[in-house]
XYZ file of C-alpha atoms in Angstrom:
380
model
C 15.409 7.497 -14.920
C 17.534 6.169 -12.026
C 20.366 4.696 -14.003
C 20.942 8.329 -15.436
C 20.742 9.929 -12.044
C 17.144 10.243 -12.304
C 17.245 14.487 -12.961
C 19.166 17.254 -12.940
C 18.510 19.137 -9.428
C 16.770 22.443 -9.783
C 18.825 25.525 -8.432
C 16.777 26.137 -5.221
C 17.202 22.459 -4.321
C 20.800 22.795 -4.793
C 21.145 25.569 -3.311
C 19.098 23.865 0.207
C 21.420 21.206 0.221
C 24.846 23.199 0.235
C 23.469 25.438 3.121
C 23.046 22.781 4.765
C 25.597 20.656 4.957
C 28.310 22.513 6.733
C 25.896 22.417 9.561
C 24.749 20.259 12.628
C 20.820 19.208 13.050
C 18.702 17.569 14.627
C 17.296 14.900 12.466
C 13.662 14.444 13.343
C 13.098 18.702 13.993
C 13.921 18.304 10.392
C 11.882 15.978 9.498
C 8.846 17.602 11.328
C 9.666 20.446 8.661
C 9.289 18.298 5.969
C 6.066 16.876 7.300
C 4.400 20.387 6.746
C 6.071 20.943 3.314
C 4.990 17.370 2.550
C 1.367 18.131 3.427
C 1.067 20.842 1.613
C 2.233 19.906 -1.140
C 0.203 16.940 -1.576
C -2.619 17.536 0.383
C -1.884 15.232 2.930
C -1.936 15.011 6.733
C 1.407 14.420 7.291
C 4.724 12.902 6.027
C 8.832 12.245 5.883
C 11.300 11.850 3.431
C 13.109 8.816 2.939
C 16.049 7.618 0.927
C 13.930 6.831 -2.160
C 10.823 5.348 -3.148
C 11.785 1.781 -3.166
C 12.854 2.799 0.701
C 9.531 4.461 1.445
C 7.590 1.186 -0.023
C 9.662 -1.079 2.412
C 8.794 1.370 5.445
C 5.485 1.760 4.825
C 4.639 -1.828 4.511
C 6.348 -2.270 7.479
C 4.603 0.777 9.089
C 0.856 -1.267 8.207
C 2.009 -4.335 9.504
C 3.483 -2.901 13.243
C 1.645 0.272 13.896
C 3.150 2.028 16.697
C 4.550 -1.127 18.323
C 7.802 -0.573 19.239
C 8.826 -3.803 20.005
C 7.503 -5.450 16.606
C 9.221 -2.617 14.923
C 12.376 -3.947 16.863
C 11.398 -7.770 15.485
C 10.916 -6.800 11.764
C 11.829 -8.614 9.187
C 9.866 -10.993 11.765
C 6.699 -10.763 11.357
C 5.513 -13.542 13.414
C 1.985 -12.720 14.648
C 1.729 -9.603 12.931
C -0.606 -9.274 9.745
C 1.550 -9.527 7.118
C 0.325 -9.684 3.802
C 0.128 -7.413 1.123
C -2.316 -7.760 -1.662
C -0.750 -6.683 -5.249
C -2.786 -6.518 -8.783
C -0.514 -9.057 -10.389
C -0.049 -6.409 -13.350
C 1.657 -4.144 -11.215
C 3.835 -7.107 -10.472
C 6.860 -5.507 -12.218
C 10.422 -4.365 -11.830
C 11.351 -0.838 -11.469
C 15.165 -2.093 -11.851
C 14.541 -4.498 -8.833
C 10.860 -6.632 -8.273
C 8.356 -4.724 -6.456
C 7.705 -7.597 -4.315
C 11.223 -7.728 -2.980
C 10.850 -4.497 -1.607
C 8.050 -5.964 0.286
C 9.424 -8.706 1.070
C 12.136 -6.630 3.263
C 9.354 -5.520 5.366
C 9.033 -9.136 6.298
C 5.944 -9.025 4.102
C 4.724 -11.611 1.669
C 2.646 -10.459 -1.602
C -0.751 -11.804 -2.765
C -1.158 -11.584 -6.198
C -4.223 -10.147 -7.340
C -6.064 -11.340 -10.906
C -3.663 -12.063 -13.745
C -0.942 -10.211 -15.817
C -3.804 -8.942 -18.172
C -6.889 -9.026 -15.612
C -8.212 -8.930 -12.581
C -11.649 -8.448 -11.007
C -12.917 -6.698 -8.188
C -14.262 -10.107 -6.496
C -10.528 -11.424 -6.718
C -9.190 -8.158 -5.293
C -11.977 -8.502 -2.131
C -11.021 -12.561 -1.840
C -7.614 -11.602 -1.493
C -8.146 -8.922 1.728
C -8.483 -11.113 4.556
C -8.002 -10.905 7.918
C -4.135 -11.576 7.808
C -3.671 -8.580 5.041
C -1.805 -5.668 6.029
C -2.148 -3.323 3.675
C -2.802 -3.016 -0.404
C -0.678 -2.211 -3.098
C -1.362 0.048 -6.134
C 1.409 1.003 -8.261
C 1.663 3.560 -10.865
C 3.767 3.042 -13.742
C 4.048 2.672 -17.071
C 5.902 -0.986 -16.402
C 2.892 -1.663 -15.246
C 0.121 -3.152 -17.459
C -2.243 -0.237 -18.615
C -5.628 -2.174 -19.309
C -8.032 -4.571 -17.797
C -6.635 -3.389 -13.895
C -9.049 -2.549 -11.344
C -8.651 1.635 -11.264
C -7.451 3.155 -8.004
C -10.705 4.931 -6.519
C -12.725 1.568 -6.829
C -9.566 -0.390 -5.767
C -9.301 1.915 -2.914
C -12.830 2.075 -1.889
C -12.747 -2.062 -1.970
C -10.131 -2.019 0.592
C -11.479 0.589 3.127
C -14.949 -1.608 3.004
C -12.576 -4.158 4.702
C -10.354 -2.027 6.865
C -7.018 -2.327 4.750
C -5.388 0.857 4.159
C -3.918 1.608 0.520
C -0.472 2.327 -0.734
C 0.279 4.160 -4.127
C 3.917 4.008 -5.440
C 4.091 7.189 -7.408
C 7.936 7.020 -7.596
C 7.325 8.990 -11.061
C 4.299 10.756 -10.868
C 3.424 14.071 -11.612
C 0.246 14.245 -9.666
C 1.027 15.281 -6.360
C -2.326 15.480 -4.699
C -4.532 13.217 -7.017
C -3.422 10.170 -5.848
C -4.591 10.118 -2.004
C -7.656 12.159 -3.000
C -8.560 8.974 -5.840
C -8.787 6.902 -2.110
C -5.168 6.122 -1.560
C -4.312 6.222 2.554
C -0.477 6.754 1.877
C 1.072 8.213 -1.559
C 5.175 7.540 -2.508
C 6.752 9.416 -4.997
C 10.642 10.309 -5.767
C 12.045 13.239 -5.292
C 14.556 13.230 -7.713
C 12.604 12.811 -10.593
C 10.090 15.703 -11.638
C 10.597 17.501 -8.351
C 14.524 17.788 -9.278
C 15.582 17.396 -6.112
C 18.416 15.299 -4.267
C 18.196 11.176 -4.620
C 14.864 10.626 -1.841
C 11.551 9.691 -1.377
C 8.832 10.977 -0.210
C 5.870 9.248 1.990
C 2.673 11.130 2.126
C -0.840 10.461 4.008
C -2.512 9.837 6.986
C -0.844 10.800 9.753
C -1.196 7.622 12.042
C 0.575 5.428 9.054
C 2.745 8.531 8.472
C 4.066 7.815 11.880
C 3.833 4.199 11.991
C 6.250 3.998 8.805
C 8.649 6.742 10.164
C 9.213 5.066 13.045
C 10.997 1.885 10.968
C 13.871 4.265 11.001
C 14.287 3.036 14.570
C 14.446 -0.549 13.125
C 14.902 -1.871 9.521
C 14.754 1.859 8.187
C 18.256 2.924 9.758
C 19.796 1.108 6.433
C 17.025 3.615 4.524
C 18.046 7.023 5.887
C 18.291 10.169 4.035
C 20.821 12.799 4.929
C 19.822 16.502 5.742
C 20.969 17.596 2.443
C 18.191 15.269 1.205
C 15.541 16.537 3.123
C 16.150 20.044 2.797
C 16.680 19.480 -0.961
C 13.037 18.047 -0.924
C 11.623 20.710 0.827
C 13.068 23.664 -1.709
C 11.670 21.489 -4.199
C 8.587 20.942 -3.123
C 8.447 24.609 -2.373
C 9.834 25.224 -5.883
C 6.968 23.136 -7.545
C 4.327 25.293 -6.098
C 5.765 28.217 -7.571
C 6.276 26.804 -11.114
C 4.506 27.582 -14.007
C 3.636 24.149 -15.286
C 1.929 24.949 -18.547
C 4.973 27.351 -19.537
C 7.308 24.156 -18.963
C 4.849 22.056 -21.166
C 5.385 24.629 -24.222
C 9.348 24.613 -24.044
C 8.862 20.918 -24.075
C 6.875 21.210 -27.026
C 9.552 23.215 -28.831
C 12.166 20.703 -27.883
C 9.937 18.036 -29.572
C 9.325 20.145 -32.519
C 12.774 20.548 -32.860
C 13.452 16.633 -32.840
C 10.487 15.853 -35.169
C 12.316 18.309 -37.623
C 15.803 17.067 -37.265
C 14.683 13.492 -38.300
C 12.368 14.341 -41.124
C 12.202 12.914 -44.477
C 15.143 10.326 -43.137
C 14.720 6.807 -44.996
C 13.000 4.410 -42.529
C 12.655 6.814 -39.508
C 9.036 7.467 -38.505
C 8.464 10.101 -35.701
C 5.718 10.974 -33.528
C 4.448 13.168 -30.424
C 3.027 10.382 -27.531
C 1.065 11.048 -24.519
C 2.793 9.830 -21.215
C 0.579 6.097 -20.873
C 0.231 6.572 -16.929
C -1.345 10.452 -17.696
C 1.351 12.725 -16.355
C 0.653 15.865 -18.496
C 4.204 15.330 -20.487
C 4.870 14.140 -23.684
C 7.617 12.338 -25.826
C 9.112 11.834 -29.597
C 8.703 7.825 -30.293
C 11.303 7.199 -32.973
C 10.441 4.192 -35.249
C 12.760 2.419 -37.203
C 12.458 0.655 -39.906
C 15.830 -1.468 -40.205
C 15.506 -2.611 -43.972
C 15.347 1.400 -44.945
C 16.710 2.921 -42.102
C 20.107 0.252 -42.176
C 20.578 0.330 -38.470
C 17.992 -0.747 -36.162
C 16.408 1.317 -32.452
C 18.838 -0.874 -29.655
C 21.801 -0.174 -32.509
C 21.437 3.296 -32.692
C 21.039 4.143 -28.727
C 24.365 1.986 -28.091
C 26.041 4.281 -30.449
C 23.928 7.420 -28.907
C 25.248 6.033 -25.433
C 29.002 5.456 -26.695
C 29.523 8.988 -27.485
C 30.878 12.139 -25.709
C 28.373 13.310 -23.783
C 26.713 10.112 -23.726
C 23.054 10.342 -25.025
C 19.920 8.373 -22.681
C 16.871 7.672 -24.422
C 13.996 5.772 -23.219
C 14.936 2.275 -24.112
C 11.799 -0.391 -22.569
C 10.458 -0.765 -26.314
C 13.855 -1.573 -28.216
C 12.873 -5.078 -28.948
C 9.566 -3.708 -30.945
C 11.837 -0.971 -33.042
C 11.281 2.084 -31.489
C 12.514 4.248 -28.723
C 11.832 7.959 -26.890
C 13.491 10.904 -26.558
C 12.333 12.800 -23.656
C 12.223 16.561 -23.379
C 11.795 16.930 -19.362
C 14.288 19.401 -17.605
C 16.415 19.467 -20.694
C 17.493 23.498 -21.854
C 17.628 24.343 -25.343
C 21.273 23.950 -26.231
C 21.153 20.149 -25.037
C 18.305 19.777 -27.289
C 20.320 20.512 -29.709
C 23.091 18.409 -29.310
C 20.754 15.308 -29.288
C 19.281 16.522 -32.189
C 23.245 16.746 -33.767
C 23.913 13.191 -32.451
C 20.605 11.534 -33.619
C 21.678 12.390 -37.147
C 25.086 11.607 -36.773
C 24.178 8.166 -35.358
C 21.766 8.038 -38.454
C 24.496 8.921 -40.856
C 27.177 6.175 -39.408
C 24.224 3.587 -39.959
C 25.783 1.163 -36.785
C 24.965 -2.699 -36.660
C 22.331 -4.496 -37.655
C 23.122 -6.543 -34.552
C 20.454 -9.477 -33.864
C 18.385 -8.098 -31.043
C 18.706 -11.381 -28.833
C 22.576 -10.625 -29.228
C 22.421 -7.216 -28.503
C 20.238 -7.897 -25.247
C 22.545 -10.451 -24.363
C 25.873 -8.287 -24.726
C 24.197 -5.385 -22.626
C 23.148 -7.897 -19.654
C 26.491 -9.229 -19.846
C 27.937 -5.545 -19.206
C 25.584 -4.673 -16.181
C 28.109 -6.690 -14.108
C 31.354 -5.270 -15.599
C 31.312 -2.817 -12.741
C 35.599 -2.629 -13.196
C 37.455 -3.555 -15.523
C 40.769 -5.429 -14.732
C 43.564 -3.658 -14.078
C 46.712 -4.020 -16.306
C 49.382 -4.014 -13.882
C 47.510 -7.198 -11.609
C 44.730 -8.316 -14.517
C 42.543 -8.736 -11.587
């Protein structure tokens, strides 16, 4: 969701930001605001925001590893004689657009990977929690692999036996409150995802490691800082999602969805079908199928095209190579429905490519780094 600009901000959250911004405050007042939003919200004791979740997984490492030393926050990314490591279930080992463990890593942290890419066990999670470990890992995502993990509560419960407080990245979670009540002693999420609110993050827990990790912002956080815009933005929002009607929301979705299914039916080669969200947020998505021999274009074909156009159309794209992507209903009105539904079967009726896949891939990695092109006065 980030590389689209993760949401589109809901009105109050707007409207918190602009108030704001013509005016002078003081920082940390505002911040103590957004602690009490923050534990409301999500049931917590206390918390900040942050400039996103990557941010908030950097200062909360950190936050484990220092406490409320001021002069090891001062040292960080040295963590000479500090506990520094950070146990990870080496299925949550993933990137979120950048490698999890690099955001520890900035902490001055160094991961220990838990089990294997398809398994781990709880007597490898309690061998890896030793008296050097800082703090454990749990991250929520559907990057992340889905089976044979170790499930928060016991995860959670197999840390606090050995004194080693828990960290959840939620970054796109829907569960605000779950996650920390499941064991967790800190819970990240973004809030600019289904909270709608400016680009930030939010940190939410106990309030000793609450403190520890907003106090970074005196030392490697100050890169991480979130303007007042941000953190009022976060607090309408929160305020906002406590007032929505949730199960209203999931019906318009559903009508969106219906009205997708419909717009593809009976088209040569195109399956369609109504998933569940695979990390359990109560949402749910159209996976289009294609099958390139009927269909005569294939899935990472059609989304270029879908992207090319005016407005350019985003679809969830991680399962391109296996011939199938998702359109996702969440904070889109009816009339933009519609126009994806109008572009899908344009895109359909063009037929673009077949392109290899491997050439495709390669062509779009190769683009990632044309951040300007040259220009034609200089060529440079």
């Amino acid at each position: 969701m980030t590389v689209i600009g993760a949401s589109s901000a809901r009105p109050e959250a707007i409207a918190a930001a602009a108030e704001i911004l013509p005016r002078f405050v003081e920082i940390d007042a505002l911040q103590r605001a957004a602690s009490r939003a923050i534990a409301r919200a999500c049931g917590a004791e206390a918390g900040f925001v942050t400039a996103s979740t990557a941010a908030a997984m950097t200062l909360a490492v950190a936050g484990a590893m220092t406490g409320l030393d001021r002069a090891a926050i001062a040292r960080l990314p040295d963590s000479a004689g500090l506990k520094n490591r950070v146990a990870l279930l080496a299925g949550h080992r993933i990137s979120y657009g950048a490698p999890v463990e690099q955001a520890v890593r900035l902490a001055g942290a160094e991961i220990v990977p838990v089990g294997q890419a398809t398994s781990a066990a709880e007597y490898e999670l309690a061998a890896a929690l030793d008296e050097r470990t800082a703090a454990a890992l749990y991250v929520v995502s559907h990057h992340a692999v889905q089976t044979g993990m170790i499930a928060l509560p016991r995860f959670a419960e197999i840390a606090r036996a050995r004194g080693v407080p828990v960290i959840v990245d939620a970054a796109a979670e829907y569960d605000l409150t779950g996650f920390l009540q499941a064991g967790a002693d800190l819970a990240l999420y973004s809030a600019h995802k289904f909270l709608r609110a400016p680009t930030a993050g939010i940190v939410a827990g106990r309030r000793d490691l609450v403190r520890a990790a907003y106090l970074q912002n005196g030392g490697i956080g100050r890169g991480m800082k979130v303007g007042k815009e941000g953190i009022a933005g976060t607090i309408a929002a929160l305020e906002a999602w406590a007032r929505t009607d949730h199960e209203a929301e999931r019906r318009r979705e559903r009508r969106l969805l219906g009205l997708w299914q419909g717009a593809l039916a009976g088209r040569a080669g195109v399956l369609a079908a109504i998933v569940a969200d695979p990390t359990g947020n109560p949402v749910e998505r159209l996976r289009v199928t294609l099958l390139p021999g009927e269909a005569a274009t294939t899935a990472w074909d059609l989304t270029s095209f879908l992207a090319a156009g005016t407005p350019s159309i985003a679809v969830r794209a991680e399962t391109l190579e296996h011939g199938c992507f998702e359109l996702d209903p969440c904070n889109l009105d009816a009339d933009e429905a519609r126009l994806v539904a109008e572009r899908l079967q344009a895109a359909l009726d063009a037929r673009p490519g077949p392109t290899p896949y491997a050439a495709w891939r390669s062509a779009r990695e190769a683009e990632i780094w044309d951040i300007d092109e040259p220009s034609p006065e200089t060529g440079r």
